[in-house]
Coordinates of C-alpha atoms in Angstrom, one line a residue:
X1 CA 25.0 -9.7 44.9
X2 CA 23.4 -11.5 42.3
X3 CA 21.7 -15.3 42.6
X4 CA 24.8 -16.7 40.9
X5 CA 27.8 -15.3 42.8
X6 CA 25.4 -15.8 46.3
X7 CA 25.2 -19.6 45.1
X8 CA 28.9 -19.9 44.7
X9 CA 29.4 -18.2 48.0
X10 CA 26.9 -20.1 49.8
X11 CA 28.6 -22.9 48.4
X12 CA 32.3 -22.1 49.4
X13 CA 30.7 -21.3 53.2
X14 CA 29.6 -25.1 53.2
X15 CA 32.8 -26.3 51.6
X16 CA 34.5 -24.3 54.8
X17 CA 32.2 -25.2 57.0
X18 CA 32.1 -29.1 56.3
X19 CA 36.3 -28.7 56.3
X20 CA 36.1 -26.8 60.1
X21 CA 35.8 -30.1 61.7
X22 CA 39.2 -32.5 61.8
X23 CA 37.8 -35.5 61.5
X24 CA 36.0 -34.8 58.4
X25 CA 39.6 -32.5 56.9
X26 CA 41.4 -35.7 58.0
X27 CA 39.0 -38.0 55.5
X28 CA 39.5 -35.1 52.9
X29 CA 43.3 -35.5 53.1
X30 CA 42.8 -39.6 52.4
X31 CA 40.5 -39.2 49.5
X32 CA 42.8 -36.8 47.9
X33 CA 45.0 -39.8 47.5
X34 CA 42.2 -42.8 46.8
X35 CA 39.0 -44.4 47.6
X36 CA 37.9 -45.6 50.7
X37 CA 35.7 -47.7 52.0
X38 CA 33.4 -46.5 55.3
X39 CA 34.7 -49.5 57.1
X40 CA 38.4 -48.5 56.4
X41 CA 37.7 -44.8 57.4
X42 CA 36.6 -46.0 60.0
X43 CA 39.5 -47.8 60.9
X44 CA 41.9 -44.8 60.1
X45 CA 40.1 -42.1 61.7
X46 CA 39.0 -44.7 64.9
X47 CA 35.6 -43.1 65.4
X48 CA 32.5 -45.1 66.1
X49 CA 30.2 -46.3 62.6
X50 CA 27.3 -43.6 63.8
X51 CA 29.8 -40.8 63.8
X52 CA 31.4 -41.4 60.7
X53 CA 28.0 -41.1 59.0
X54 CA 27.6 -37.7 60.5
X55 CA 30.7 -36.7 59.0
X56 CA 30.2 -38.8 55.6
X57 CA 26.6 -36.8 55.1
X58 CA 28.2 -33.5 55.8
X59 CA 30.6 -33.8 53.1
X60 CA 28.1 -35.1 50.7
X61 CA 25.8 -32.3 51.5
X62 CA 28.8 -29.7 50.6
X63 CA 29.5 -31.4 47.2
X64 CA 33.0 -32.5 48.6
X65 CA 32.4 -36.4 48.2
X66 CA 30.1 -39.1 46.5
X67 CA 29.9 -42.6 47.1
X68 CA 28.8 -45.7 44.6
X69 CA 29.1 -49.9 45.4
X70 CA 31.7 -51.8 44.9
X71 CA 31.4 -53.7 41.8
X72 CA 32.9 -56.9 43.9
X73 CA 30.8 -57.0 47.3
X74 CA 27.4 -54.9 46.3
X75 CA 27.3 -55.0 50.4
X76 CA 30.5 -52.5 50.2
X77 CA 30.5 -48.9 48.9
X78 CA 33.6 -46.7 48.3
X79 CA 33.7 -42.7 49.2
X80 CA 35.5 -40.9 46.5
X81 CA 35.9 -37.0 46.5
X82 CA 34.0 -35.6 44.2
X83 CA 35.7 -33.9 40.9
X84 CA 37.0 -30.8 41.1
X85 CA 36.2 -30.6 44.9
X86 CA 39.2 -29.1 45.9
X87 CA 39.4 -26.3 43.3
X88 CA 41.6 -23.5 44.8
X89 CA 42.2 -25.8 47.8
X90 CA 45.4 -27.2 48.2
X91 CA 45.6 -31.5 49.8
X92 CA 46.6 -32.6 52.3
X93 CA 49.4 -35.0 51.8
X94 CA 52.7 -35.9 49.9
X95 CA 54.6 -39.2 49.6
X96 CA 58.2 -39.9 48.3
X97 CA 58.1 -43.2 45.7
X98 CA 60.5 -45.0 43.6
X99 CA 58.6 -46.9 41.6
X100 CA 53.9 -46.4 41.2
X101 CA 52.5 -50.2 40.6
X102 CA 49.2 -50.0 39.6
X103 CA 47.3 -53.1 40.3
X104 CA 44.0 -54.7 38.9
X105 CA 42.5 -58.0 38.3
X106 CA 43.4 -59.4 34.9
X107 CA 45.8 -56.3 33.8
X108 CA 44.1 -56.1 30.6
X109 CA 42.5 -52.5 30.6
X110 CA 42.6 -50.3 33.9
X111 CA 46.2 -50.8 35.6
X112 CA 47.6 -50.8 31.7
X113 CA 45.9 -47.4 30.8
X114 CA 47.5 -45.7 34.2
X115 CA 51.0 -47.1 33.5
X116 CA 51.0 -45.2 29.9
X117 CA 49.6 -42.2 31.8
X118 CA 51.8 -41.6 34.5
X119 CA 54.6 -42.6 32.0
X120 CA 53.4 -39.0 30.3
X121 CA 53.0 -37.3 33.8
X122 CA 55.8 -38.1 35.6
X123 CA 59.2 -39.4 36.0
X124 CA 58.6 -41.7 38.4
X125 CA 58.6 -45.2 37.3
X126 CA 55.7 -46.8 36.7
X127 CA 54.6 -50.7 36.0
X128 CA 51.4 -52.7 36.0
X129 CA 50.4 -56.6 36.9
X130 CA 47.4 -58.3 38.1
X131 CA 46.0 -60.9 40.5
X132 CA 44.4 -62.9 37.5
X133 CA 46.2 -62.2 34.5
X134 CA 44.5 -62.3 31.2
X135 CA 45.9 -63.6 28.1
X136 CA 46.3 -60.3 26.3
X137 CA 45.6 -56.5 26.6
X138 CA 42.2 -55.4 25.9
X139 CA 41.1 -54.4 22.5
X140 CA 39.3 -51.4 23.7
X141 CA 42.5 -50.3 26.3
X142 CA 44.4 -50.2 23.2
X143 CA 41.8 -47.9 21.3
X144 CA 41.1 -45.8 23.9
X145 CA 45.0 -45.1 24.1
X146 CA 44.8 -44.6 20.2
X147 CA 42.5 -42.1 20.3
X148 CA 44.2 -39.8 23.2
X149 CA 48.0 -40.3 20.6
X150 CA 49.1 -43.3 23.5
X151 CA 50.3 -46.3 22.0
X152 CA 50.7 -49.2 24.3
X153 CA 52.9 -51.1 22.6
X154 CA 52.0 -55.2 22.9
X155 CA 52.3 -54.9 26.6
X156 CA 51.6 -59.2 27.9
X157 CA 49.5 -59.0 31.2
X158 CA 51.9 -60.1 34.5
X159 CA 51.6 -61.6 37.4
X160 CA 51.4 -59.1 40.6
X161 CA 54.1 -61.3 42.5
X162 CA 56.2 -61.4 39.5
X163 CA 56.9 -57.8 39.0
X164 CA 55.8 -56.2 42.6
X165 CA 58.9 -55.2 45.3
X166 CA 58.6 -53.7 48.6
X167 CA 59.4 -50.4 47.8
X168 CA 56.7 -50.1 45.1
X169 CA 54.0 -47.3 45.9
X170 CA 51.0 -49.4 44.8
X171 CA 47.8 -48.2 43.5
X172 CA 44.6 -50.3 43.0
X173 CA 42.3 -49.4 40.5
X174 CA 40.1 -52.8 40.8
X175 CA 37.6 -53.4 43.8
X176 CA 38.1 -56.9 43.4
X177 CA 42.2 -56.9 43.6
X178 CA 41.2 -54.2 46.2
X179 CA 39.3 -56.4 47.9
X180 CA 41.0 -59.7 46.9
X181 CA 44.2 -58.3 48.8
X182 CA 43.1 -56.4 51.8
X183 CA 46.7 -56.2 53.5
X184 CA 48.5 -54.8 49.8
X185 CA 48.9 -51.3 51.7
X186 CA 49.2 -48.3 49.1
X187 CA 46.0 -46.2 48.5
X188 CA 43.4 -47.5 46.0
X189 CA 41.3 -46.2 43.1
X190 CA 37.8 -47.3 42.7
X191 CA 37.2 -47.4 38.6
X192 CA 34.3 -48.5 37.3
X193 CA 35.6 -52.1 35.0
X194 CA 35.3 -50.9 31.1
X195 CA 35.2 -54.2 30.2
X196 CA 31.8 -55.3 31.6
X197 CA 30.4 -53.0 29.3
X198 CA 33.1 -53.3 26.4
X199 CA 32.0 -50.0 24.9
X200 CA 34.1 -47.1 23.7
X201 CA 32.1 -44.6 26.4
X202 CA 33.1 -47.2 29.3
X203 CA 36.7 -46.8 27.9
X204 CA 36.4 -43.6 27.4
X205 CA 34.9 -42.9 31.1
X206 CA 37.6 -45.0 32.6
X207 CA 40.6 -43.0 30.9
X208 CA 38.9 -39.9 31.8
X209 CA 38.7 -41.0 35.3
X210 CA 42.8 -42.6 35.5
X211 CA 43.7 -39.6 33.5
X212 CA 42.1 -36.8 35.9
X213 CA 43.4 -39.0 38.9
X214 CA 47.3 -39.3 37.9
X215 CA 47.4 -35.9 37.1
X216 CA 46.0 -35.0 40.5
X217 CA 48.8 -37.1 42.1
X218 CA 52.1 -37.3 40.0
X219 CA 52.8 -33.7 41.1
X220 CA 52.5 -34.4 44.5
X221 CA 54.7 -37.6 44.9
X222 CA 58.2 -36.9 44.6
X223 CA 60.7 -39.6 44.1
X224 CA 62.2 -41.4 46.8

């Protein structure tokens, strides 16, 4: 067997190996769906703080997550799993939804960009609001929809208890509206702001990331 193939299969044994234990598959089946943060893996698998850091190191180790600060609280970090992780490995968990809300701070970039996405992945319905509402959409939301043939329209930023009802399936991809509304429910995604930087490779990063995401997900919820 040459170095290659014994790296791949050296690397599938870990991937196995680091799955083998059902704590850690059970943390795999909730990142499939969103970001968490230690503290509310914690609270979901019920396993003492020392434990969980057994587990979180063994997964890092076998490639299967990564883990960067929140851009809210630089005390907090959120555990993602890492991209193509799960190639040939099928998650965890399905939902039923009638409606994806996807929620961010001023819903001027992020929760805008994965309403016209999942508009293209799914049939689902799909809308968008913030906790702050800007003024307008971002200029580089709307560029970065241009360049992938999306066209956002002249979408107007909304309030989150304007448009949000209790069957929504919600979806956070803010820290801070994360954060901001710890009792929301739904699962959340952890993308990095694009407008901090107000570049086209943030954009460009954050649709990659939204677009990779949704089309992990819309074939897995079906509608309710």
């Amino acid at each position: 067997m040459d170095t290659e193939r014994m790296n791949q299969f050296e690397a599938r044994v870990a991937i196995h190996a680091a799955l083998a234990d059902p704590a850690r598959l059970r943390i795999i089946d909730l990142l499939t769906l969103g970001d968490y943060s230690p503290t509310e893996l914690q609270a979901e698998l019920g396993i003492p703080s020392n434990l969980l850091s057994h587990h979180l190191r063994t997964l890092e180790g076998a490639g299967l997550v990564t883990r960067h600060r929140s851009e809210a609280d630089k005390r907090r970090s959120y555990v993602r799993l890492a991209a193509a992780a799960l190639d040939g490995l099928a998650p965890g968990r399905e939902h039923g939804a009638r409606r994806v809300l996807f929620v961010c701070t001023r819903n001027s970039a992020r929760s805008q960009l994965a309403t016209a996405l999942w508009q293209r992945a799914s049939d689902i319905p799909s809308i968008s609001a913030g906790t702050h509402p800007a003024d307008r959409v971002a200029q580089g939301a709307i560029d970065v929809a241009h360049r992938h043939g999306i066209n956002l329209g002249t979408p107007t930023p909304r309030q989150l208890g304007d448009v949000a009802e209790d069957a929504d399936f919600i979806i956070t991809v803010c820290d801070n509206a994360h954060e901001e509304l710890p009792g929301l429910g739904g699962i959340h995604w952890s993308v990095p702001d694009p407008i901090r930087a107000n570049t086209t490779d943030a954009f460009d990063s954050a649709f990659e990331d939204i677009n990779r995401r949704i089309n992990d997900l819309a074939p897995r919820l079906h509608a309710a």
